[in-house]
Coordinates of C-alpha atoms in Angstrom, one line a residue:
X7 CA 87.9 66.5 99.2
X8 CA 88.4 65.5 102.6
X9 CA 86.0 64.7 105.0
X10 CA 87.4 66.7 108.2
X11 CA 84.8 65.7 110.6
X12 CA 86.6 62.7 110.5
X13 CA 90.2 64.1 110.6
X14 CA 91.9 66.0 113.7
X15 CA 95.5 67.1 113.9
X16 CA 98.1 65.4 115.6
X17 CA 99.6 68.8 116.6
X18 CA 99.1 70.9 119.6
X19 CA 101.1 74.1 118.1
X20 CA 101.3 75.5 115.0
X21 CA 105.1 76.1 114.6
X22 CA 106.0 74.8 111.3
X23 CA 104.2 73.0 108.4
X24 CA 107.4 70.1 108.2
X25 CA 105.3 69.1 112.1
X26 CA 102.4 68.2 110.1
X27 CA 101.3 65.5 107.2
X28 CA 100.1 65.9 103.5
X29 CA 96.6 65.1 104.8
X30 CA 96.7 67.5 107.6
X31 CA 98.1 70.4 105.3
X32 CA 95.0 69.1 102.7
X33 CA 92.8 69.7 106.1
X34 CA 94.1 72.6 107.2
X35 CA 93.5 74.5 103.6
X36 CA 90.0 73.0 103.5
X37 CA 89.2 74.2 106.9
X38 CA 90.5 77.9 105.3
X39 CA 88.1 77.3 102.4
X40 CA 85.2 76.8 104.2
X41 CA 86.0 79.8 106.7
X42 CA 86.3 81.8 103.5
X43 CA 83.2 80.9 102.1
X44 CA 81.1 81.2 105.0
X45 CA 82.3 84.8 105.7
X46 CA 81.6 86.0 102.0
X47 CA 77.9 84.5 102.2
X48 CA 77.7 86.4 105.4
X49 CA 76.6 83.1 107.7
X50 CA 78.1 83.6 111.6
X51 CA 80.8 81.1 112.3
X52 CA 81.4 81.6 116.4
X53 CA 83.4 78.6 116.8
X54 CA 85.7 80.7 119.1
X55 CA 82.8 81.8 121.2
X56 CA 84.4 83.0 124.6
X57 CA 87.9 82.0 123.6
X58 CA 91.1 84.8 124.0
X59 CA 94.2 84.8 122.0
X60 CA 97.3 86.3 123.7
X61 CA 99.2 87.9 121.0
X62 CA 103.2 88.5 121.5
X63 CA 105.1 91.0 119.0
X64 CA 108.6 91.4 119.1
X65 CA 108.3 92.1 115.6
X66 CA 106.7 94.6 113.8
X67 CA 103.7 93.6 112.0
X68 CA 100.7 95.0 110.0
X69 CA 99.1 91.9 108.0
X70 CA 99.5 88.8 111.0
X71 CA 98.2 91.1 113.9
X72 CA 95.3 92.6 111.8
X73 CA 94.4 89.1 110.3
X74 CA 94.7 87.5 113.8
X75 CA 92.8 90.0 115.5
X76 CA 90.1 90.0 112.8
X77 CA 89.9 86.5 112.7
X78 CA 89.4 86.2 116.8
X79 CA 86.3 88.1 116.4
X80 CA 84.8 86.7 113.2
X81 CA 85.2 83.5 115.2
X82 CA 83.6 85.1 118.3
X83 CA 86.5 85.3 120.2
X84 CA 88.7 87.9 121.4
X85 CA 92.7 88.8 121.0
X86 CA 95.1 90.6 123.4
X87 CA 98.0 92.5 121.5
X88 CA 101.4 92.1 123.9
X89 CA 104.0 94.2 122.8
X90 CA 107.3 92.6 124.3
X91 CA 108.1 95.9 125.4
X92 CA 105.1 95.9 127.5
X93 CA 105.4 92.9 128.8
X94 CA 107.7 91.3 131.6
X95 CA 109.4 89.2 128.8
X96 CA 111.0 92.2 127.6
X97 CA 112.5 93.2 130.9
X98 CA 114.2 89.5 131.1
X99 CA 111.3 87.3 132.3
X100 CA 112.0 84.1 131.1
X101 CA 110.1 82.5 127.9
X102 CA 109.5 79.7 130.4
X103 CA 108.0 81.6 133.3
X104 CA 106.0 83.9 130.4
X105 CA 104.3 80.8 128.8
X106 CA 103.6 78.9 132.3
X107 CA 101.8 82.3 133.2
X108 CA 99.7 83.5 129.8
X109 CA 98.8 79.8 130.0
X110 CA 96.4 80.4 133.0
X111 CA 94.5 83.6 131.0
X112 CA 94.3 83.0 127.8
X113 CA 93.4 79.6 125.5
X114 CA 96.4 80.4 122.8
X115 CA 99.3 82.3 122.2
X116 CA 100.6 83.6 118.6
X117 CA 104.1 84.9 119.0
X118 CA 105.6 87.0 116.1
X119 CA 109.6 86.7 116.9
X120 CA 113.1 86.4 116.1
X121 CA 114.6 83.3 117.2
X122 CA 112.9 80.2 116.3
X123 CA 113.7 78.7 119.3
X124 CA 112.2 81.2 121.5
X125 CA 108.9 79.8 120.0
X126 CA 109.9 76.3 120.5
X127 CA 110.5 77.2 123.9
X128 CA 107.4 78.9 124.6
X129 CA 105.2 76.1 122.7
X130 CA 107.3 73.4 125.5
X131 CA 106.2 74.8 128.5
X132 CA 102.8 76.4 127.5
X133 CA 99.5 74.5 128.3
X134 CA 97.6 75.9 125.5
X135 CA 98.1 75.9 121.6
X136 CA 101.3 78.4 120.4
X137 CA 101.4 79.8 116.8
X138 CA 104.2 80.8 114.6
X139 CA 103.4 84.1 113.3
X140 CA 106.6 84.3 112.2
X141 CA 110.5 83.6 113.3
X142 CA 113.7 84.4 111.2
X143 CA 113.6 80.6 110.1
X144 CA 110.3 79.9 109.7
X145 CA 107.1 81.9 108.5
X146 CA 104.2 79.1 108.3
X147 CA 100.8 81.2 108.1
X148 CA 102.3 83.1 105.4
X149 CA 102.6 79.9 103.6
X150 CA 99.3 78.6 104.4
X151 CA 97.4 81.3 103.2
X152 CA 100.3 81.1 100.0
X153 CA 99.1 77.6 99.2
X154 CA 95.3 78.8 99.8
X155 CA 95.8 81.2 97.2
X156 CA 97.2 79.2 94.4
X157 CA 94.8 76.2 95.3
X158 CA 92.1 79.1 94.5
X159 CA 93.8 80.3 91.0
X160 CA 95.2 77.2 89.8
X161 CA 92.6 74.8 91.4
X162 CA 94.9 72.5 92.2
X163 CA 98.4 72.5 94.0
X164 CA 100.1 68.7 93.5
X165 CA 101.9 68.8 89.7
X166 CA 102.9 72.3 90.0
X167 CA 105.8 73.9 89.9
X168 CA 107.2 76.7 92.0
X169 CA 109.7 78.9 91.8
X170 CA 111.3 81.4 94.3
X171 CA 114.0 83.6 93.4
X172 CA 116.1 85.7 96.2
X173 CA 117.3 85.2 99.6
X174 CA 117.0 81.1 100.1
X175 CA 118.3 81.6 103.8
X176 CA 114.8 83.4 104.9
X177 CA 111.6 82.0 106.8
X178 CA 109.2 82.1 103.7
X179 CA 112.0 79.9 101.5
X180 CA 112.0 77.3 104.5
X181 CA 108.2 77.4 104.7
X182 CA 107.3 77.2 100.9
X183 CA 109.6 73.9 101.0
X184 CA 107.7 72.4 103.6
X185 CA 104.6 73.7 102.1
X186 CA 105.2 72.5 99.0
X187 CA 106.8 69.2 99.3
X188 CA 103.6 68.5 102.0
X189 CA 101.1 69.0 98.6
X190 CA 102.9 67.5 95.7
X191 CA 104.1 70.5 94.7
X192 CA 107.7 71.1 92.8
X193 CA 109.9 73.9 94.3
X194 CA 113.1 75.5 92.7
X195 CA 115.3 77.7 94.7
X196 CA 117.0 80.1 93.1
X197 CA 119.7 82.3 95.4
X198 CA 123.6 83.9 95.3
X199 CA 126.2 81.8 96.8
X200 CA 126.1 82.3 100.5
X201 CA 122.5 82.9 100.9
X202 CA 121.1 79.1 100.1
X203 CA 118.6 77.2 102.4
X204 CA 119.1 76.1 105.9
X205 CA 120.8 72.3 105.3
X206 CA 118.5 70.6 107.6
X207 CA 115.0 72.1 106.5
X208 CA 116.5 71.0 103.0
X209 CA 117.1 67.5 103.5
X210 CA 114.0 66.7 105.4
X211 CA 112.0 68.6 102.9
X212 CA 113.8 66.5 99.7
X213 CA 113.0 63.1 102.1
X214 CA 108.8 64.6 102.6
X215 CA 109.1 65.1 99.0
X216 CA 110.1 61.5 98.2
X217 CA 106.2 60.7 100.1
X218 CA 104.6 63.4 97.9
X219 CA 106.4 62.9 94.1
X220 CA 107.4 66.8 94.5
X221 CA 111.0 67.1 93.3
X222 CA 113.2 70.4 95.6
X223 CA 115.8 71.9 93.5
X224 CA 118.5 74.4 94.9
X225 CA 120.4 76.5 92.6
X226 CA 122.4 79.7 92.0
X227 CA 120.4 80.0 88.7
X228 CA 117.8 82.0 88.4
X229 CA 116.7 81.2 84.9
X230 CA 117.1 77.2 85.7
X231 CA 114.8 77.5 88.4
X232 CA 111.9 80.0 86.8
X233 CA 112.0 77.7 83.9
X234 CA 108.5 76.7 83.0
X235 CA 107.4 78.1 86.9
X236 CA 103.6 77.8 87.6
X237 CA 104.4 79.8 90.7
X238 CA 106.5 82.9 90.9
X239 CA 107.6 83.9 94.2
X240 CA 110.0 86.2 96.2
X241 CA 110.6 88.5 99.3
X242 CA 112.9 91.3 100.3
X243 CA 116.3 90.7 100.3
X244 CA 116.6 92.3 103.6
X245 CA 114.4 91.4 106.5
X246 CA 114.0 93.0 109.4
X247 CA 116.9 92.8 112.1
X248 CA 119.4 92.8 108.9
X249 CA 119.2 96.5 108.2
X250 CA 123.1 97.1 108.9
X251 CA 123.7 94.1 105.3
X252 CA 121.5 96.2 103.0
X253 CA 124.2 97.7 101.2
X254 CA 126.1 94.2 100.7
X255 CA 122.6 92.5 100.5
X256 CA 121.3 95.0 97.5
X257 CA 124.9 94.0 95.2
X258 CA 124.5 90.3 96.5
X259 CA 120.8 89.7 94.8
X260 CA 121.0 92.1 91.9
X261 CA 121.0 89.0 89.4
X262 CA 117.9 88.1 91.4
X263 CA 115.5 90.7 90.8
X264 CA 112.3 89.4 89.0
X265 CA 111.3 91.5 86.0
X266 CA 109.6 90.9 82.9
X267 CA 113.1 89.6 81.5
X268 CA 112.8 86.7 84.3
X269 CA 109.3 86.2 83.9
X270 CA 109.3 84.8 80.1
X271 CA 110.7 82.3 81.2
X272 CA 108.5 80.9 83.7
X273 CA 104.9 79.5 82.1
X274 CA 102.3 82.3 80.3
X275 CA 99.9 82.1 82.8
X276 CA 102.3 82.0 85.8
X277 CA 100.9 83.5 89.0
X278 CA 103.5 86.1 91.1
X279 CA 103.2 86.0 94.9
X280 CA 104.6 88.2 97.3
X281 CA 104.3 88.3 101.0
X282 CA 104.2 92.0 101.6
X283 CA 105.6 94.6 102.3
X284 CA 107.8 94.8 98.9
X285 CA 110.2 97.5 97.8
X286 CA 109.2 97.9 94.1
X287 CA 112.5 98.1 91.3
X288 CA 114.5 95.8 94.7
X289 CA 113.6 92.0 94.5
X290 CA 110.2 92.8 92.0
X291 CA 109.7 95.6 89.0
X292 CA 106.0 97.1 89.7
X293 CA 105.5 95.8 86.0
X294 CA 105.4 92.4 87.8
X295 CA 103.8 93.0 91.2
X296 CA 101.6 95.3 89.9
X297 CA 100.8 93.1 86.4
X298 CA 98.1 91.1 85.5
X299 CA 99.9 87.3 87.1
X300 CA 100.4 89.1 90.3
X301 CA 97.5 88.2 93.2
X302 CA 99.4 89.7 96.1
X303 CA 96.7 91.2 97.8
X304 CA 94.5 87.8 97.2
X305 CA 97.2 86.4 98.9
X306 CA 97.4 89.0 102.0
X307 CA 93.5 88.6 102.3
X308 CA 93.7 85.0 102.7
X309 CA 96.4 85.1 105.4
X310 CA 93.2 85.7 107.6
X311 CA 91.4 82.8 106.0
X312 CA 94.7 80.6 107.0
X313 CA 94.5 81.5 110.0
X314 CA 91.1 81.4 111.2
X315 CA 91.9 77.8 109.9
X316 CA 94.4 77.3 112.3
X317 CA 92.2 78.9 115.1
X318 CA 89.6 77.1 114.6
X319 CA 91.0 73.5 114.9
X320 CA 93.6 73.9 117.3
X321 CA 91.5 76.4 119.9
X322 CA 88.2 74.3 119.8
X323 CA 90.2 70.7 120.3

């Protein structure tokens, strides 16, 4: 284990896990641990005492506001939901002029988005810490509290293997190869033609990997990459904002669906994660997301364990 009294991030912001090192990630999920354990024993951890959150949704969302707001007051803090429709930024005030201004009220911002850089942006000119809650390219928290939750099953994370199976061109595919690659963890991609990773997250993920020993395969083969999987994992094949492919998107992926056919071929005691919401007999059968591997609702619980992680040690530097 770590000694984190004696470790601090590098990072101001939170905007994607490739910003960060192996031993940060290794703090970071400690940090979540101890959060954890201290709010099931019941002992007060105010570390936030005083501190506000400004939260910014142009997204829907029912897990990362709930989990961030919960996790401001467990923390003795306080958040501020700020719907973009609410707001100035949604009647064409800059990012700019929106993150020079929330920086005088409140001591972080979470922003839950669609364009990646639109949080880059914010996180440049903002004095305070910004969080990812979530961008098309890049869904880190969700990844956090993923690794969290396997690190908690499996008891370890370096030496295993993970596979997702679906769209490779989403934010949780580009997380979990940072993620994983960051922890010594093997990842297999599995996805149609047209629909593989973003080039760049790939090739500095495969070059973090080289530091870690955790080998990143990309492939249209499903089967390849479930083979002998310690981790299953997938997401909907059409996120929010894409509504107009479904049609296209549901004939695209329909080799991709993981089923109980799949399944035997990843490892007997495989665990299934899923980062909610799922559309059952799409991208999973309920015999899998509903089975005995499947821990999705471990996996949503800990999203608030992640990020009172990330809360804590960026809010309190």
């Amino acid at each position: 284990m770590l000694e984190t009294t004696k470790l601090h991030l590098k990072q101001k912001d939170f905007l994607q896990l490739a910003d960060f090192t192996s031993e940060e990630v290794h703090y970071l999920l400690e940090t979540a641990q101890e959060m954890k354990a201290q709010q099931k024993q019941g002992i007060p951890h105010p570390h936030l005492s005083g501190k506000v959150l400004g939260m910014i949704f142009e997204k829907s969302s029912t897990r990362t506001r709930v989990s961030f707001e919960v996790g401001m007051l467990q923390l003795g803090g306080h958040a501020i939901f700020l719907s973009s429709k609410d707001i100035q930024l949604g009647r064409g005030e800059s990012i700019s002029d929106t993150a020079k201004v929330l920086s005088r009220y409140v001591d972080g911002i979470m922003i839950r988005t669609f364009s990646h850089e639109s949080v880059e942006e914010l996180a440049e000119h903002a004095t305070v810490p910004v969080i990812n809650g979530l961008t098309d390219l890049q869904h880190p928290t969700q990844v956090l509290a993923d690794l969290l939750t396997i690190l908690e099953h499996k008891g370890k994370l370096s030496g295993l293997k993970l596979s997702y199976i679906g769209d490779g061109n989403n934010n949780m595919a580009h997380s979990l190869m940072e993620g994983a690659v960051k922890v010594g963890m093997d990842i297999s991609i599995a996805s149609p033609p047209g629909y593989l990773p973003n080039g760049n997250i790939t090739e500095t993920a495969i070059a973090a990997g080289k530091e870690t020993g955790a080998c990143v395969v990309i492939t249209n083969d499903p089967v390849e990459a479930i083979k002998d999987a310690d981790v299953v994992v997938t997401d909907v094949w059409t996120s929010m904002g894409q509504e107009e492919e479904t049609a296209k998107r549901l004939k695209d992926f329909a080799a991709y669906q993981v089923n109980q056919e799949l399944c035997q071929h990843a490892k007997a005691d495989y665990l299934f994660l899923h980062c909610l919401p799922a559309h059952r007999g799409e991208e999973v059968t309920a015999e899998i997301i509903d089975g005995p591997h499947s821990v999705v609702f471990d996996e949503a619980e800990n999203r608030l364990h992640a990020q009172k992680a990330i809360l804590k040690i960026l809010l309190s530097k």
